[in-house]
Short mmCIF file of C-alpha atoms and ligand atoms in Angstrom, two decimals:
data_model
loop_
_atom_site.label_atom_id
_atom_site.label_comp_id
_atom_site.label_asym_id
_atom_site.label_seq_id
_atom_site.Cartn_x
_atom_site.Cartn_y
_atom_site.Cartn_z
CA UNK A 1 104.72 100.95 106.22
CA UNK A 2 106.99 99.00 108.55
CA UNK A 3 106.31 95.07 108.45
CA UNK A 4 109.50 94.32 110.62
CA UNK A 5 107.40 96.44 113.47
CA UNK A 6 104.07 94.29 112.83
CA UNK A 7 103.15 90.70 112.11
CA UNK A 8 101.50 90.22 108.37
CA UNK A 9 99.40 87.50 110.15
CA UNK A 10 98.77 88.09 114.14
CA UNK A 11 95.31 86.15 115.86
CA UNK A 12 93.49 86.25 112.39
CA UNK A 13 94.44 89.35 111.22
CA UNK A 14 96.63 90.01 108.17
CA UNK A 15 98.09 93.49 106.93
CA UNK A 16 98.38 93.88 103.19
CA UNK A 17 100.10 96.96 102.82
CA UNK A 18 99.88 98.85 99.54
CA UNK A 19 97.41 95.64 98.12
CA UNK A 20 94.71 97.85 96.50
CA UNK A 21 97.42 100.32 94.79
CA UNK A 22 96.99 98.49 91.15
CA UNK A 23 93.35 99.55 91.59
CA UNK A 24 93.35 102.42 93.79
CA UNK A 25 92.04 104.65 90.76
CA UNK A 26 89.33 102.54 89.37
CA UNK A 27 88.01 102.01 93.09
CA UNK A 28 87.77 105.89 93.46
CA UNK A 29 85.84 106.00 90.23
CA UNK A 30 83.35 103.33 91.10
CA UNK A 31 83.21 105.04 95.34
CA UNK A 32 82.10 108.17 92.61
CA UNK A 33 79.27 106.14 90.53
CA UNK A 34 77.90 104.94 94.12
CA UNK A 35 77.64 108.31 95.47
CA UNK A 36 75.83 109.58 92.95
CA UNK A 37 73.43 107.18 93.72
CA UNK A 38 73.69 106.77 97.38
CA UNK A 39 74.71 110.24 98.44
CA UNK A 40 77.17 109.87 101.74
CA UNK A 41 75.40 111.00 104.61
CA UNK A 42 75.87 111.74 108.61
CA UNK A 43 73.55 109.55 110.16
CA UNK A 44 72.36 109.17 113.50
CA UNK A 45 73.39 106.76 115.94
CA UNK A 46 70.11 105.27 118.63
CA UNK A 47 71.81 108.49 121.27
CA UNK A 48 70.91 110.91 118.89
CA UNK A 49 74.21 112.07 117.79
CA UNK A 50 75.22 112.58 114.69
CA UNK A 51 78.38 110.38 113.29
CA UNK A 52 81.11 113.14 111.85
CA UNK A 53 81.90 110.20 109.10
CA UNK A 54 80.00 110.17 106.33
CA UNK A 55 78.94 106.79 104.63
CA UNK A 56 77.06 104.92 102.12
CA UNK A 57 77.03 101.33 101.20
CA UNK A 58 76.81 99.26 98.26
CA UNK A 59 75.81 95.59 97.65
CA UNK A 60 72.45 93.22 98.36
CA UNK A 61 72.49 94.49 102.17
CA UNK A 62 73.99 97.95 104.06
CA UNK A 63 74.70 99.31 107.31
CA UNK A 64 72.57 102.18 108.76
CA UNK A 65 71.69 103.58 112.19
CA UNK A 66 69.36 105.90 113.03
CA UNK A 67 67.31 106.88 116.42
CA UNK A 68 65.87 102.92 116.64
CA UNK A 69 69.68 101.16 116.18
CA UNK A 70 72.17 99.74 114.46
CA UNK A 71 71.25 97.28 111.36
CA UNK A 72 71.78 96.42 107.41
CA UNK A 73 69.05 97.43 105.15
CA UNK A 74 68.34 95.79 101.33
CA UNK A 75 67.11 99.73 100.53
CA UNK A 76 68.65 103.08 101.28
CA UNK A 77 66.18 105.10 103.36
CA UNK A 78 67.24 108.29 101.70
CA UNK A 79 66.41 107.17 98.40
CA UNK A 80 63.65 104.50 99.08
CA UNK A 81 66.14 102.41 96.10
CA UNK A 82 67.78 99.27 96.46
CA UNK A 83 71.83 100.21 97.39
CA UNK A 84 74.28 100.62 94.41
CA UNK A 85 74.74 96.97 93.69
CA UNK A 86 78.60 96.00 94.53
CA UNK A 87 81.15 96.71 91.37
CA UNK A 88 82.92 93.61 90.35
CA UNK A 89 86.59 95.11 91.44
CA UNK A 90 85.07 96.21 94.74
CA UNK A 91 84.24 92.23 95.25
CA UNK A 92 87.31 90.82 92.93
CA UNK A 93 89.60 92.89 95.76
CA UNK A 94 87.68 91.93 98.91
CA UNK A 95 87.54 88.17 97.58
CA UNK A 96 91.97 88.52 97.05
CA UNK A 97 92.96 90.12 100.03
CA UNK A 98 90.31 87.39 101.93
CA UNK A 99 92.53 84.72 100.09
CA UNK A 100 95.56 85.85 101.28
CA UNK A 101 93.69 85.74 105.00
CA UNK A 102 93.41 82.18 104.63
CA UNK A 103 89.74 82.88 104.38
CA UNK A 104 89.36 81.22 100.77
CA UNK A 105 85.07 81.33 100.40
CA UNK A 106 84.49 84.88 101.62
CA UNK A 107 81.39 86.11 99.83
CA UNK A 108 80.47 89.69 101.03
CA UNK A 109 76.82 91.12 100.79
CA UNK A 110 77.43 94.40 102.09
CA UNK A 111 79.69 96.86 101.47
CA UNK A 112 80.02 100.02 103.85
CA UNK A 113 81.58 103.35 102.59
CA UNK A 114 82.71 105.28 105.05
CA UNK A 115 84.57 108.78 103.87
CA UNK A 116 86.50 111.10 106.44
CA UNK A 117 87.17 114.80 106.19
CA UNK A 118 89.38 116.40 108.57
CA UNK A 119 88.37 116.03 112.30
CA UNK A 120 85.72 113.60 111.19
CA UNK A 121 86.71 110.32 113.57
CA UNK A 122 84.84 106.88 114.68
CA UNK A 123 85.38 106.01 118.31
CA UNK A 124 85.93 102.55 119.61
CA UNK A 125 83.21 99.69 119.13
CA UNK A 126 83.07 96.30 117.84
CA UNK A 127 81.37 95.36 114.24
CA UNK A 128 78.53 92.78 115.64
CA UNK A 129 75.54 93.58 113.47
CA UNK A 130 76.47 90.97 111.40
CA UNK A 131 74.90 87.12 111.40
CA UNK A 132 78.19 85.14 111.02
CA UNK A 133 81.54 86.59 112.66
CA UNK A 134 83.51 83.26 111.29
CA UNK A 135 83.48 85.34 108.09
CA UNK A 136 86.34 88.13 108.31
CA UNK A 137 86.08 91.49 107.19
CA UNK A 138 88.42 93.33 104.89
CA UNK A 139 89.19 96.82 104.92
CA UNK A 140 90.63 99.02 102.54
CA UNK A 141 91.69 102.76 102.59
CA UNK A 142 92.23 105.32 100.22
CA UNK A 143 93.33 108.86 100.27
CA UNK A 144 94.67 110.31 103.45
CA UNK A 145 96.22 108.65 106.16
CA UNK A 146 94.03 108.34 109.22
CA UNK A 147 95.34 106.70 112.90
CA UNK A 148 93.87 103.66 113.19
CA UNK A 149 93.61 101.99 116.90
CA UNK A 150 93.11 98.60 117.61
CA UNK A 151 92.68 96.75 121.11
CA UNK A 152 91.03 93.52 122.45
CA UNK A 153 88.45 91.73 122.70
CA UNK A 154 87.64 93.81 125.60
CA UNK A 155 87.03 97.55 125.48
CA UNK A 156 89.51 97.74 128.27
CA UNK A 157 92.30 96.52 126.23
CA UNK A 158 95.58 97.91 125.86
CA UNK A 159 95.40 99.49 122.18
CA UNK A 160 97.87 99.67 119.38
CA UNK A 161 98.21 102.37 116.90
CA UNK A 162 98.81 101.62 112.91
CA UNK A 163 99.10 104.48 110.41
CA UNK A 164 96.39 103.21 107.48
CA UNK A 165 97.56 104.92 104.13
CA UNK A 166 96.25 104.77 100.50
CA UNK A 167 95.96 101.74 99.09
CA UNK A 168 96.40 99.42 102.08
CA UNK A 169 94.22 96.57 103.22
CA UNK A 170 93.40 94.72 106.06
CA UNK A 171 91.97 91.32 106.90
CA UNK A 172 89.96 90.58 110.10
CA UNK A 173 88.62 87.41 110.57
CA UNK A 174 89.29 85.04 113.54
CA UNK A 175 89.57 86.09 117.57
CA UNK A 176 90.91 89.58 115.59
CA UNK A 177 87.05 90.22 114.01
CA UNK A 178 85.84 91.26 117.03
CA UNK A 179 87.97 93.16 118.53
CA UNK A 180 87.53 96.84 119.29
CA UNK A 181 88.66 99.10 117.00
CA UNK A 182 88.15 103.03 115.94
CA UNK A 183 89.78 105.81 113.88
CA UNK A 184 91.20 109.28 115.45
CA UNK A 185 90.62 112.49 114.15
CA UNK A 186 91.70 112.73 109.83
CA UNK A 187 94.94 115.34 110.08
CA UNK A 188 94.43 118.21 107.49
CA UNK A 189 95.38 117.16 104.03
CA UNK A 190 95.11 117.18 100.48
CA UNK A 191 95.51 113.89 98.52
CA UNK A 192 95.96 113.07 94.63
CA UNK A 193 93.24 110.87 94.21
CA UNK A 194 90.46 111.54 96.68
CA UNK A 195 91.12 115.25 97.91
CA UNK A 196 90.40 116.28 101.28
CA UNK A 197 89.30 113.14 102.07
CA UNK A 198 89.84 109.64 103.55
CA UNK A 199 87.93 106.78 102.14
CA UNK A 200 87.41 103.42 104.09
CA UNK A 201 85.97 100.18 102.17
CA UNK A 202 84.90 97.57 104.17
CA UNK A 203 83.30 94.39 103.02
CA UNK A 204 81.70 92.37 105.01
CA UNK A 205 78.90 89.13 105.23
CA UNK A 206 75.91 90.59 106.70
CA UNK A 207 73.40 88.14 105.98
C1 LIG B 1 88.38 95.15 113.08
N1 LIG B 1 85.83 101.45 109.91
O1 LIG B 1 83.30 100.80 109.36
S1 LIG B 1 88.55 99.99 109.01
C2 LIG B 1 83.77 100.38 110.43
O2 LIG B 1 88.63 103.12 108.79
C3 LIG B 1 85.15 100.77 110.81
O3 LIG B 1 86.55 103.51 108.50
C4 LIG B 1 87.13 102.00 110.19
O4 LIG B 1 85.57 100.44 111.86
C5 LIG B 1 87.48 102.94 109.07
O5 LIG B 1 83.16 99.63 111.19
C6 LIG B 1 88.16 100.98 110.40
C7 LIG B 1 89.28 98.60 109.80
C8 LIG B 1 88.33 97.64 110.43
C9 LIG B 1 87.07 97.45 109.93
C10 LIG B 1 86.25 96.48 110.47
C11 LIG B 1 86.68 95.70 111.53
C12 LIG B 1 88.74 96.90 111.48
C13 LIG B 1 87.95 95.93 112.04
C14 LIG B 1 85.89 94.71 112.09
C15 LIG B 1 86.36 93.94 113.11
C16 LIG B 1 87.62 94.17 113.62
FE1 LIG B 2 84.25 98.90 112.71
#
């Protein structure tokens, strides 16, 4: 990554290149114990397409969608079960890169898994399911690199482009939590630790 050619901080959001590296390896193991629980999936969105990204969640509350919207659910409605409850290095990293945010008290519920194979993308929207946008979000990303685009708080707005790679985190909170945001299509690739695959973390205070 480049910092000279981006802010760390910029309107509440912080870039913590390389952050998760230390525990990129036990993160992939515990993304492994979830799935076997919480199989990813392609669900639906309320238009009746289905998402190319495949995700699961872990923690007290997660993100689904299906024909009737967008929401966070205490159970899986594949399994009927409660979601994988959150690993303690999943919420030890999210609660460490929120520090370095400035956001010291960030105490994420929900945890959404989103995984990416090539082509799979996620066009541009705004996170707003959630009750309280003063908390941030943080992301994290492992495997492949993916495009990630990032505009306003309007869906008009001009949009930048940052290459996400393994290991990296990001902090939204602040007038940068809701802006819009997406991912373009995963390039072909092969990565050491997750395979043909992109993996995106992101933590979050749903309740
Ligand atoms: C900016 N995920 O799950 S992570 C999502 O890489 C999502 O899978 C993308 O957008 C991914 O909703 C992007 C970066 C990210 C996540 C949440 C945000 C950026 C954000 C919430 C508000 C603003
Ligand atoms: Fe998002």
């Amino acid at each position: 990554m480049t910092p000279d050619l981006f802010p760390e901080h910029f309107e509440g959001l912080t870039r913590l290149p390389g952050f998760a590296a230390g525990t990129a390896m036990e993160l992939w193991a515990a993304v492994q114990n979830i799935e076997a629980a919480a199989p990813f999936r392609q669900m639906v969105t309320p238009w009746g397409k289905s998402m190319s990204v495949g995700m699961t969640n872990c923690g007290a509350a997660g993100w689904i969608t299906d024909r009737t919207g967008y929401r966070y659910t205490a159970t899986d409605p594949e399994t009927g079960q409660t979601w994988p409850a959150m690993p303690e290095v999943f919420l030890k990293l999210a609660q460490d890169a929120a520090t370095h945010g400035g956001f010291q008290n960030f105490t994420p519920d929900a945890c959404l898994i989103n995984r990416y194979t090539p082509g799979a993308r996620m066009t541009l929207h705004q996170d707003r399911n959630e009750r309280d946008f003063d908390a941030p979000i943080v992301s994290v990303s492992l495997g492949l690199p993916a495009t990630f685009l990032w505009g306003g708080a309007a869906r008009t707005d001009k949009t930048n482009h940052i290459l996400l790679e393994n290991s990296d985190v990001l902090v939204w909170g602040g007038p940068a939590r809701l802006y819009f945001h997406g991912i373009l299509p995963l390039k072909e690739g092969d990565h050491p630790l997750t395979g043909r695959a992109r993996i995106n973390l992101t933590f979050r205070k749903a309740m």
